[in-house]
Amino acid sequence: MPHDFLQALTGSFAMPAAENPTVVMVEAAFRQLGLNWRYINCEVPPERLGDAVRGARAMGWRGFNCSIPHKVAVIEHLDELGESARIIGAVNTIVRRGDRLVGENTDGQGFVQALRAVCEPAGQDAVVFGAGGAARAVAVELALAGVPRIDIVNRGRERGEALVALLNARTPAEARFLPWNGSFRIRPATGLVVHASSVGLYPDVEAMPDIDTDSLQPHMVVADGIHNPPLTRLLRAARSRGCRTADGLGMLVNQGVIGIRHWTGRDPDPQVMRQALLDLGL
Ligand code: NDP
């Protein structure tokens, strides 16, 4: 049997990198697809990002992910941006097409794909908590998926208003900013409640976003971007109020599915990827 000792390379550039479980999820997908590919998790400090991208080009990497703090900074080292990445202004997945490196943003697309397993977002009014990188990606993709009205609720006014301005200027949705100063009551007309701030992320798992859970109603779908732990306090409260829920592990897995499709042209099994993460004890 012929051997192929030259594996196709992908990976991640981030700092810190040690607690990022993506390598386990992506390599499980490569094995499931029977691909002789690797995913190399690299810790890259901000001042070496340009060298890392040039290295990936020199070594013929098929693509890579960028995470904190590189999602915006990487753009100046790329040749082109996909539509979502251009609107969001950040990149999490880089794809080599010929000799060109193309920046895509799959965070929000992964979120919407995971949400679609629970409900169709088009036509539903949404409230999004947070205005950082995850919230920007999620809100833009919800707008592109046909959500007509989006309330952005954020602690800091500046980031919240910047996201609202972006949504109103660059997407068909109508957005407004609401300050997050105290327990927030969800309006009964809301269909989608999306938590995209970092409150409740491991190790601070008992932290609860300041949302009045008595205002949640059974017709609402509640989604949380936090992937560790997958069953957050917010999602537990939402379920006890009769709401359907979508967890952050679904978002993580589905952005990975879309990234692997960009790199390999193949569709991995999301269940295999989710199980690889659950086997880690997430
Ligand atoms: P950022 O640092 O860019 O943004 C953090 C957001 O959380 C801001 O809106 C910030 O508000 C808000 N925030 C932080 N602390 C508090 C608090 N105590 N009370 C109220 N709001 C607070 O982070 P990201 O957007 O990149 O990430 C946000 C979360 O999404 C993280 O937990 C991350 O793990 C998760 N994520 C999940 C992904 C997945 O695939 N499941 C993918 C990407 C991210 P302010 O503007 O006022 O500071």
mmCIF file of N, CA and C in Angstrom, residues 88-198:
data_model
loop_
_atom_site.group_PDB
_atom_site.id
_atom_site.type_symbol
_atom_site.label_atom_id
_atom_site.label_comp_id
_atom_site.label_asym_id
_atom_site.label_seq_id
_atom_site.Cartn_x
_atom_site.Cartn_y
_atom_site.Cartn_z
ATOM 1 N N ILE A 88 -18.582 41.928 9.652
ATOM 2 C CA ILE A 88 -18.308 41.805 11.094
ATOM 3 C C ILE A 88 -17.006 42.532 11.449
ATOM 4 N N GLY A 89 -16.045 42.552 10.522
ATOM 5 C CA GLY A 89 -14.769 43.208 10.783
ATOM 6 C C GLY A 89 -13.823 42.323 11.582
ATOM 7 N N ALA A 90 -14.049 41.017 11.540
ATOM 8 C CA ALA A 90 -13.183 40.076 12.260
ATOM 9 C C ALA A 90 -13.217 38.728 11.540
ATOM 10 N N VAL A 91 -12.131 37.976 11.736
ATOM 11 C CA VAL A 91 -11.939 36.704 11.033
ATOM 12 C C VAL A 91 -11.626 35.622 12.057
ATOM 13 N N ASN A 92 -12.271 34.464 11.953
ATOM 14 C CA ASN A 92 -11.862 33.352 12.822
ATOM 15 C C ASN A 92 -11.351 32.152 12.028
ATOM 16 N N THR A 93 -11.567 32.164 10.706
ATOM 17 C CA THR A 93 -11.156 31.023 9.879
ATOM 18 C C THR A 93 -10.491 31.547 8.611
ATOM 19 N N ILE A 94 -9.274 31.058 8.341
ATOM 20 C CA ILE A 94 -8.551 31.467 7.134
ATOM 21 C C ILE A 94 -8.472 30.243 6.225
ATOM 22 N N VAL A 95 -8.766 30.476 4.946
ATOM 23 C CA VAL A 95 -8.835 29.385 3.970
ATOM 24 C C VAL A 95 -7.853 29.690 2.842
ATOM 25 N N ARG A 96 -7.006 28.704 2.491
ATOM 26 C CA ARG A 96 -6.111 28.921 1.335
ATOM 27 C C ARG A 96 -6.834 28.544 0.050
ATOM 28 N N ARG A 97 -7.021 29.524 -0.816
ATOM 29 C CA ARG A 97 -7.636 29.243 -2.117
ATOM 30 C C ARG A 97 -6.591 29.580 -3.169
ATOM 31 N N GLY A 98 -6.016 28.544 -3.808
ATOM 32 C CA GLY A 98 -4.868 28.775 -4.690
ATOM 33 C C GLY A 98 -3.731 29.311 -3.839
ATOM 34 N N ASP A 99 -3.186 30.476 -4.232
ATOM 35 C CA ASP A 99 -2.104 31.080 -3.467
ATOM 36 C C ASP A 99 -2.609 32.146 -2.510
ATOM 37 N N ARG A 100 -3.931 32.329 -2.458
ATOM 38 C CA ARG A 100 -4.482 33.431 -1.672
ATOM 39 C C ARG A 100 -5.012 32.935 -0.337
ATOM 40 N N LEU A 101 -4.842 33.765 0.694
ATOM 41 C CA LEU A 101 -5.426 33.455 2.002
ATOM 42 C C LEU A 101 -6.679 34.315 2.169
ATOM 43 N N VAL A 102 -7.818 33.633 2.350
ATOM 44 C CA VAL A 102 -9.111 34.308 2.436
ATOM 45 C C VAL A 102 -9.628 34.201 3.869
ATOM 46 N N GLY A 103 -10.033 35.340 4.446
ATOM 47 C CA GLY A 103 -10.541 35.357 5.820
ATOM 48 C C GLY A 103 -12.048 35.205 5.846
ATOM 49 N N GLU A 104 -12.524 34.253 6.615
ATOM 50 C CA GLU A 104 -13.961 34.046 6.780
ATOM 51 C C GLU A 104 -14.291 34.203 8.261
ATOM 52 N N ASN A 105 -15.572 34.455 8.559
ATOM 53 C CA ASN A 105 -16.007 34.432 9.951
ATOM 54 C C ASN A 105 -17.128 33.406 10.083
ATOM 55 N N THR A 106 -16.843 32.308 10.747
ATOM 56 C CA THR A 106 -17.813 31.216 10.855
ATOM 57 C C THR A 106 -18.491 31.168 12.235
ATOM 58 N N ASP A 107 -18.099 32.089 13.152
ATOM 59 C CA ASP A 107 -18.683 32.052 14.513
ATOM 60 C C ASP A 107 -20.203 32.223 14.456
ATOM 61 N N GLY A 108 -20.651 33.280 13.792
ATOM 62 C CA GLY A 108 -22.086 33.563 13.723
ATOM 63 C C GLY A 108 -22.816 32.553 12.851
ATOM 64 N N GLN A 109 -22.152 32.119 11.767
ATOM 65 C CA GLN A 109 -22.777 31.112 10.899
ATOM 66 C C GLN A 109 -22.967 29.805 11.657
ATOM 67 N N GLY A 110 -21.970 29.442 12.478
ATOM 68 C CA GLY A 110 -22.090 28.234 13.295
ATOM 69 C C GLY A 110 -23.214 28.361 14.299
ATOM 70 N N PHE A 111 -23.338 29.569 14.858
ATOM 71 C CA PHE A 111 -24.423 29.813 15.812
ATOM 72 C C PHE A 111 -25.778 29.606 15.133
ATOM 73 N N VAL A 112 -25.951 30.212 13.956
ATOM 74 C CA VAL A 112 -27.252 30.120 13.269
ATOM 75 C C VAL A 112 -27.526 28.676 12.848
ATOM 76 N N GLN A 113 -26.491 27.981 12.384
ATOM 77 C CA GLN A 113 -26.682 26.572 11.985
ATOM 78 C C GLN A 113 -27.124 25.726 13.176
ATOM 79 N N ALA A 114 -26.515 25.959 14.347
ATOM 80 C CA ALA A 114 -26.905 25.213 15.553
ATOM 81 C C ALA A 114 -28.328 25.597 15.973
ATOM 82 N N LEU A 115 -28.648 26.888 15.856
ATOM 83 C CA LEU A 115 -29.984 27.361 16.244
ATOM 84 C C LEU A 115 -31.068 26.716 15.382
ATOM 85 N N ARG A 116 -30.731 26.506 14.087
ATOM 86 C CA ARG A 116 -31.732 25.956 13.158
ATOM 87 C C ARG A 116 -32.159 24.540 13.537
ATOM 88 N N ALA A 117 -31.348 23.853 14.369
ATOM 89 C CA ALA A 117 -31.780 22.530 14.852
ATOM 90 C C ALA A 117 -32.943 22.687 15.830
ATOM 91 N N VAL A 118 -33.125 23.900 16.350
ATOM 92 C CA VAL A 118 -34.170 24.156 17.352
ATOM 93 C C VAL A 118 -35.323 24.971 16.763
ATOM 94 N N CYS A 119 -35.000 26.001 15.953
ATOM 95 C CA CYS A 119 -36.050 26.843 15.346
ATOM 96 C C CYS A 119 -35.500 27.589 14.141
ATOM 97 N N GLU A 120 -36.389 28.084 13.299
ATOM 98 C CA GLU A 120 -35.984 28.913 12.163
ATOM 99 C C GLU A 120 -35.992 30.378 12.621
ATOM 100 N N PRO A 121 -34.836 31.050 12.560
ATOM 101 C CA PRO A 121 -34.789 32.414 13.087
ATOM 102 C C PRO A 121 -35.518 33.456 12.230
ATOM 103 N N ALA A 122 -35.670 33.214 10.922
ATOM 104 C CA ALA A 122 -36.255 34.245 10.042
ATOM 105 C C ALA A 122 -37.622 34.679 10.563
ATOM 106 N N GLY A 123 -37.828 35.990 10.627
ATOM 107 C CA GLY A 123 -39.132 36.524 11.016
ATOM 108 C C GLY A 123 -39.323 36.682 12.518
ATOM 109 N N GLN A 124 -38.351 36.248 13.322
ATOM 110 C CA GLN A 124 -38.492 36.354 14.784
ATOM 111 C C GLN A 124 -37.713 37.552 15.314
ATOM 112 N N ASP A 125 -38.286 38.278 16.256
ATOM 113 C CA ASP A 125 -37.545 39.365 16.900
ATOM 114 C C ASP A 125 -36.550 38.785 17.909
ATOM 115 N N ALA A 126 -35.356 39.394 17.978
ATOM 116 C CA ALA A 126 -34.309 38.851 18.856
ATOM 117 C C ALA A 126 -33.800 39.908 19.821
ATOM 118 N N VAL A 127 -33.380 39.435 20.994
ATOM 119 C CA VAL A 127 -32.603 40.278 21.901
ATOM 120 C C VAL A 127 -31.258 39.579 22.104
ATOM 121 N N VAL A 128 -30.168 40.355 21.927
ATOM 122 C CA VAL A 128 -28.816 39.796 22.048
ATOM 123 C C VAL A 128 -28.118 40.502 23.207
ATOM 124 N N PHE A 129 -27.637 39.738 24.168
ATOM 125 C CA PHE A 129 -26.887 40.287 25.303
ATOM 126 C C PHE A 129 -25.392 40.205 24.989
ATOM 127 N N GLY A 130 -24.701 41.384 25.083
ATOM 128 C CA GLY A 130 -23.285 41.439 24.765
ATOM 129 C C GLY A 130 -23.078 42.179 23.451
ATOM 130 N N ALA A 131 -21.863 42.724 23.296
ATOM 131 C CA ALA A 131 -21.537 43.445 22.060
ATOM 132 C C ALA A 131 -20.064 43.246 21.703
ATOM 133 N N GLY A 132 -19.449 42.174 22.222
ATOM 134 C CA GLY A 132 -18.063 41.843 21.894
ATOM 135 C C GLY A 132 -18.011 41.069 20.581
ATOM 136 N N GLY A 133 -16.873 40.393 20.364
ATOM 137 C CA GLY A 133 -16.671 39.692 19.091
ATOM 138 C C GLY A 133 -17.744 38.655 18.799
ATOM 139 N N ALA A 134 -18.110 37.848 19.809
ATOM 140 C CA ALA A 134 -19.111 36.795 19.585
ATOM 141 C C ALA A 134 -20.469 37.415 19.267
ATOM 142 N N ALA A 135 -20.849 38.443 20.031
ATOM 143 C CA ALA A 135 -22.154 39.079 19.806
ATOM 144 C C ALA A 135 -22.217 39.731 18.428
ATOM 145 N N ARG A 136 -21.120 40.352 17.994
ATOM 146 C CA ARG A 136 -21.094 40.977 16.656
ATOM 147 C C ARG A 136 -21.359 39.931 15.580
ATOM 148 N N ALA A 137 -20.640 38.804 15.686
ATOM 149 C CA ALA A 137 -20.782 37.750 14.672
ATOM 150 C C ALA A 137 -22.199 37.177 14.684
ATOM 151 N N VAL A 138 -22.718 36.923 15.878
ATOM 152 C CA VAL A 138 -24.049 36.325 16.009
ATOM 153 C C VAL A 138 -25.132 37.287 15.502
ATOM 154 N N ALA A 139 -25.034 38.555 15.901
ATOM 155 C CA ALA A 139 -26.077 39.515 15.516
ATOM 156 C C ALA A 139 -26.084 39.742 14.004
ATOM 157 N N VAL A 140 -24.895 39.846 13.397
ATOM 158 C CA VAL A 140 -24.835 40.044 11.938
ATOM 159 C C VAL A 140 -25.454 38.846 11.221
ATOM 160 N N GLU A 141 -25.122 37.633 11.650
ATOM 161 C CA GLU A 141 -25.668 36.451 10.951
ATOM 162 C C GLU A 141 -27.168 36.304 11.188
ATOM 163 N N LEU A 142 -27.640 36.671 12.387
ATOM 164 C CA LEU A 142 -29.098 36.632 12.614
ATOM 165 C C LEU A 142 -29.782 37.596 11.647
ATOM 166 N N ALA A 143 -29.197 38.782 11.485
ATOM 167 C CA ALA A 143 -29.777 39.769 10.569
ATOM 168 C C ALA A 143 -29.776 39.230 9.138
ATOM 169 N N LEU A 144 -28.648 38.635 8.724
ATOM 170 C CA LEU A 144 -28.568 38.102 7.356
ATOM 171 C C LEU A 144 -29.505 36.907 7.175
ATOM 172 N N ALA A 145 -29.859 36.236 8.285
ATOM 173 C CA ALA A 145 -30.769 35.081 8.218
ATOM 174 C C ALA A 145 -32.236 35.512 8.256
ATOM 175 N N GLY A 146 -32.491 36.821 8.326
ATOM 176 C CA GLY A 146 -33.883 37.282 8.217
ATOM 177 C C GLY A 146 -34.563 37.664 9.523
ATOM 178 N N VAL A 147 -33.751 37.880 10.598
ATOM 179 C CA VAL A 147 -34.339 38.399 11.847
ATOM 180 C C VAL A 147 -34.608 39.893 11.638
ATOM 181 N N PRO A 148 -35.864 40.348 11.757
ATOM 182 C CA PRO A 148 -36.170 41.726 11.352
ATOM 183 C C PRO A 148 -35.764 42.792 12.374
ATOM 184 N N ARG A 149 -35.869 42.468 13.677
ATOM 185 C CA ARG A 149 -35.563 43.459 14.722
ATOM 186 C C ARG A 149 -34.643 42.838 15.768
ATOM 187 N N ILE A 150 -33.567 43.562 16.091
ATOM 188 C CA ILE A 150 -32.596 43.043 17.069
ATOM 189 C C ILE A 150 -32.317 44.120 18.116
ATOM 190 N N ASP A 151 -32.601 43.805 19.372
ATOM 191 C CA ASP A 151 -32.209 44.680 20.483
ATOM 192 C C ASP A 151 -30.842 44.224 20.985
ATOM 193 N N ILE A 152 -29.893 45.153 21.028
ATOM 194 C CA ILE A 152 -28.566 44.851 21.575
ATOM 195 C C ILE A 152 -28.523 45.394 23.000
ATOM 196 N N VAL A 153 -28.315 44.491 23.952
ATOM 197 C CA VAL A 153 -28.275 44.874 25.362
ATOM 198 C C VAL A 153 -26.840 44.666 25.844
ATOM 199 N N ASN A 154 -26.184 45.746 26.228
ATOM 200 C CA ASN A 154 -24.784 45.618 26.652
ATOM 201 C C ASN A 154 -24.506 46.531 27.832
ATOM 202 N N ARG A 155 -23.555 46.093 28.665
ATOM 203 C CA ARG A 155 -23.154 46.880 29.835
ATOM 204 C C ARG A 155 -22.527 48.197 29.380
ATOM 205 N N GLY A 156 -21.561 48.139 28.497
ATOM 206 C CA GLY A 156 -20.899 49.353 28.005
ATOM 207 C C GLY A 156 -21.664 49.925 26.813
ATOM 208 N N ARG A 157 -21.894 51.250 26.855
ATOM 209 C CA ARG A 157 -22.694 51.886 25.795
ATOM 210 C C ARG A 157 -21.934 51.922 24.467
ATOM 211 N N GLU A 158 -20.609 52.181 24.540
ATOM 212 C CA GLU A 158 -19.860 52.435 23.302
ATOM 213 C C GLU A 158 -19.887 51.231 22.354
ATOM 214 N N ARG A 159 -19.554 50.053 22.902
ATOM 215 C CA ARG A 159 -19.539 48.855 22.051
ATOM 216 C C ARG A 159 -20.943 48.490 21.580
ATOM 217 N N GLY A 160 -21.933 48.689 22.502
ATOM 218 C CA GLY A 160 -23.319 48.376 22.142
ATOM 219 C C GLY A 160 -23.797 49.250 21.001
ATOM 220 N N GLU A 161 -23.527 50.553 21.095
ATOM 221 C CA GLU A 161 -23.992 51.470 20.040
ATOM 222 C C GLU A 161 -23.236 51.232 18.731
ATOM 223 N N ALA A 162 -21.976 50.854 18.827
ATOM 224 C CA ALA A 162 -21.207 50.572 17.603
ATOM 225 C C ALA A 162 -21.816 49.373 16.864
ATOM 226 N N LEU A 163 -22.222 48.351 17.619
ATOM 227 C CA LEU A 163 -22.829 47.177 16.975
ATOM 228 C C LEU A 163 -24.180 47.533 16.349
ATOM 229 N N VAL A 164 -24.954 48.347 17.055
ATOM 230 C CA VAL A 164 -26.254 48.777 16.514
ATOM 231 C C VAL A 164 -26.053 49.559 15.210
ATOM 232 N N ALA A 165 -25.071 50.461 15.203
ATOM 233 C CA ALA A 165 -24.799 51.251 13.994
ATOM 234 C C ALA A 165 -24.412 50.328 12.838
ATOM 235 N N LEU A 166 -23.584 49.334 13.137
ATOM 236 C CA LEU A 166 -23.155 48.374 12.110
ATOM 237 C C LEU A 166 -24.354 47.611 11.534
ATOM 238 N N LEU A 167 -25.233 47.134 12.420
ATOM 239 C CA LEU A 167 -26.395 46.351 11.961
ATOM 240 C C LEU A 167 -27.314 47.215 11.095
ATOM 241 N N ASN A 168 -27.551 48.455 11.546
ATOM 242 C CA ASN A 168 -28.459 49.323 10.793
ATOM 243 C C ASN A 168 -27.861 49.728 9.443
ATOM 244 N N ALA A 169 -26.532 49.891 9.392
ATOM 245 C CA ALA A 169 -25.905 50.347 8.144
ATOM 246 C C ALA A 169 -25.673 49.207 7.157
ATOM 247 N N ARG A 170 -25.333 48.007 7.659
ATOM 248 C CA ARG A 170 -24.812 46.963 6.766
ATOM 249 C C ARG A 170 -25.702 45.746 6.614
ATOM 250 N N THR A 171 -26.841 45.693 7.355
ATOM 251 C CA THR A 171 -27.723 44.524 7.235
ATOM 252 C C THR A 171 -29.167 45.022 7.095
ATOM 253 N N PRO A 172 -30.092 44.138 6.686
ATOM 254 C CA PRO A 172 -31.487 44.568 6.538
ATOM 255 C C PRO A 172 -32.218 44.718 7.877
ATOM 256 N N ALA A 173 -31.620 44.305 8.987
ATOM 257 C CA ALA A 173 -32.338 44.339 10.275
ATOM 258 C C ALA A 173 -32.402 45.751 10.851
ATOM 259 N N GLU A 174 -33.428 45.951 11.701
ATOM 260 C CA GLU A 174 -33.561 47.212 12.433
ATOM 261 C C GLU A 174 -33.054 46.926 13.848
ATOM 262 N N ALA A 175 -32.044 47.689 14.281
ATOM 263 C CA ALA A 175 -31.451 47.393 15.594
ATOM 264 C C ALA A 175 -31.538 48.611 16.498
ATOM 265 N N ARG A 176 -31.616 48.358 17.816
ATOM 266 C CA ARG A 176 -31.516 49.478 18.763
ATOM 267 C C ARG A 176 -30.718 49.023 19.979
ATOM 268 N N PHE A 177 -30.123 50.020 20.661
ATOM 269 C CA PHE A 177 -29.306 49.726 21.836
ATOM 270 C C PHE A 177 -30.120 49.936 23.098
ATOM 271 N N LEU A 178 -30.024 48.975 24.031
ATOM 272 C CA LEU A 178 -30.638 49.128 25.343
ATOM 273 C C LEU A 178 -29.544 48.866 26.390
ATOM 274 N N PRO A 179 -29.372 49.788 27.340
ATOM 275 C CA PRO A 179 -28.317 49.578 28.340
ATOM 276 C C PRO A 179 -28.641 48.393 29.258
ATOM 277 N N TRP A 180 -27.606 47.715 29.720
ATOM 278 C CA TRP A 180 -27.790 46.560 30.617
ATOM 279 C C TRP A 180 -27.363 46.998 32.011
ATOM 280 N N ASN A 181 -28.310 47.618 32.724
ATOM 281 C CA ASN A 181 -27.959 48.110 34.060
ATOM 282 C C ASN A 181 -29.013 47.632 35.045
ATOM 283 N N GLY A 182 -28.894 46.381 35.438
ATOM 284 C CA GLY A 182 -29.877 45.787 36.346
ATOM 285 C C GLY A 182 -30.595 44.658 35.636
ATOM 286 N N SER A 183 -31.471 44.001 36.381
ATOM 287 C CA SER A 183 -32.134 42.802 35.873
ATOM 288 C C SER A 183 -32.991 43.148 34.655
ATOM 289 N N PHE A 184 -32.727 42.500 33.524
ATOM 290 C CA PHE A 184 -33.365 42.871 32.255
ATOM 291 C C PHE A 184 -34.600 42.015 32.005
ATOM 292 N N ARG A 185 -35.753 42.690 31.777
ATOM 293 C CA ARG A 185 -36.999 41.958 31.475
ATOM 294 C C ARG A 185 -37.132 41.784 29.968
ATOM 295 N N ILE A 186 -37.401 40.556 29.535
ATOM 296 C CA ILE A 186 -37.565 40.266 28.105
ATOM 297 C C ILE A 186 -38.984 40.647 27.689
ATOM 298 N N ARG A 187 -39.125 41.398 26.576
ATOM 299 C CA ARG A 187 -40.453 41.774 26.082
ATOM 300 C C ARG A 187 -41.184 40.527 25.586
ATOM 301 N N PRO A 188 -42.498 40.442 25.832
ATOM 302 C CA PRO A 188 -43.239 39.234 25.432
ATOM 303 C C PRO A 188 -43.195 38.960 23.927
ATOM 304 N N ALA A 189 -43.006 39.998 23.087
ATOM 305 C CA ALA A 189 -42.989 39.787 21.627
ATOM 306 C C ALA A 189 -41.679 39.155 21.140
ATOM 307 N N THR A 190 -40.700 39.020 22.023
ATOM 308 C CA THR A 190 -39.393 38.471 21.627
ATOM 309 C C THR A 190 -39.510 36.977 21.322
ATOM 310 N N GLY A 191 -38.896 36.546 20.197
ATOM 311 C CA GLY A 191 -38.871 35.116 19.875
ATOM 312 C C GLY A 191 -37.555 34.462 20.261
ATOM 313 N N LEU A 192 -36.442 35.231 20.084
ATOM 314 C CA LEU A 192 -35.107 34.660 20.325
ATOM 315 C C LEU A 192 -34.374 35.453 21.400
ATOM 316 N N VAL A 193 -33.907 34.756 22.420
ATOM 317 C CA VAL A 193 -33.110 35.390 23.475
ATOM 318 C C VAL A 193 -31.704 34.800 23.371
ATOM 319 N N VAL A 194 -30.722 35.665 23.071
ATOM 320 C CA VAL A 194 -29.369 35.169 22.813
ATOM 321 C C VAL A 194 -28.404 35.777 23.817
ATOM 322 N N HIS A 195 -27.753 34.926 24.598
ATOM 323 C CA HIS A 195 -26.747 35.431 25.527
ATOM 324 C C HIS A 195 -25.361 35.264 24.896
ATOM 325 N N ALA A 196 -24.690 36.397 24.595
ATOM 326 C CA ALA A 196 -23.371 36.335 23.943
ATOM 327 C C ALA A 196 -22.335 37.158 24.700
ATOM 328 N N SER A 197 -22.561 37.386 26.015
ATOM 329 C CA SER A 197 -21.496 37.992 26.823
ATOM 330 C C SER A 197 -20.671 36.856 27.431
ATOM 331 N N SER A 198 -19.612 37.207 28.173
ATOM 332 C CA SER A 198 -18.765 36.148 28.729
ATOM 333 C C SER A 198 -19.185 35.734 30.144
#
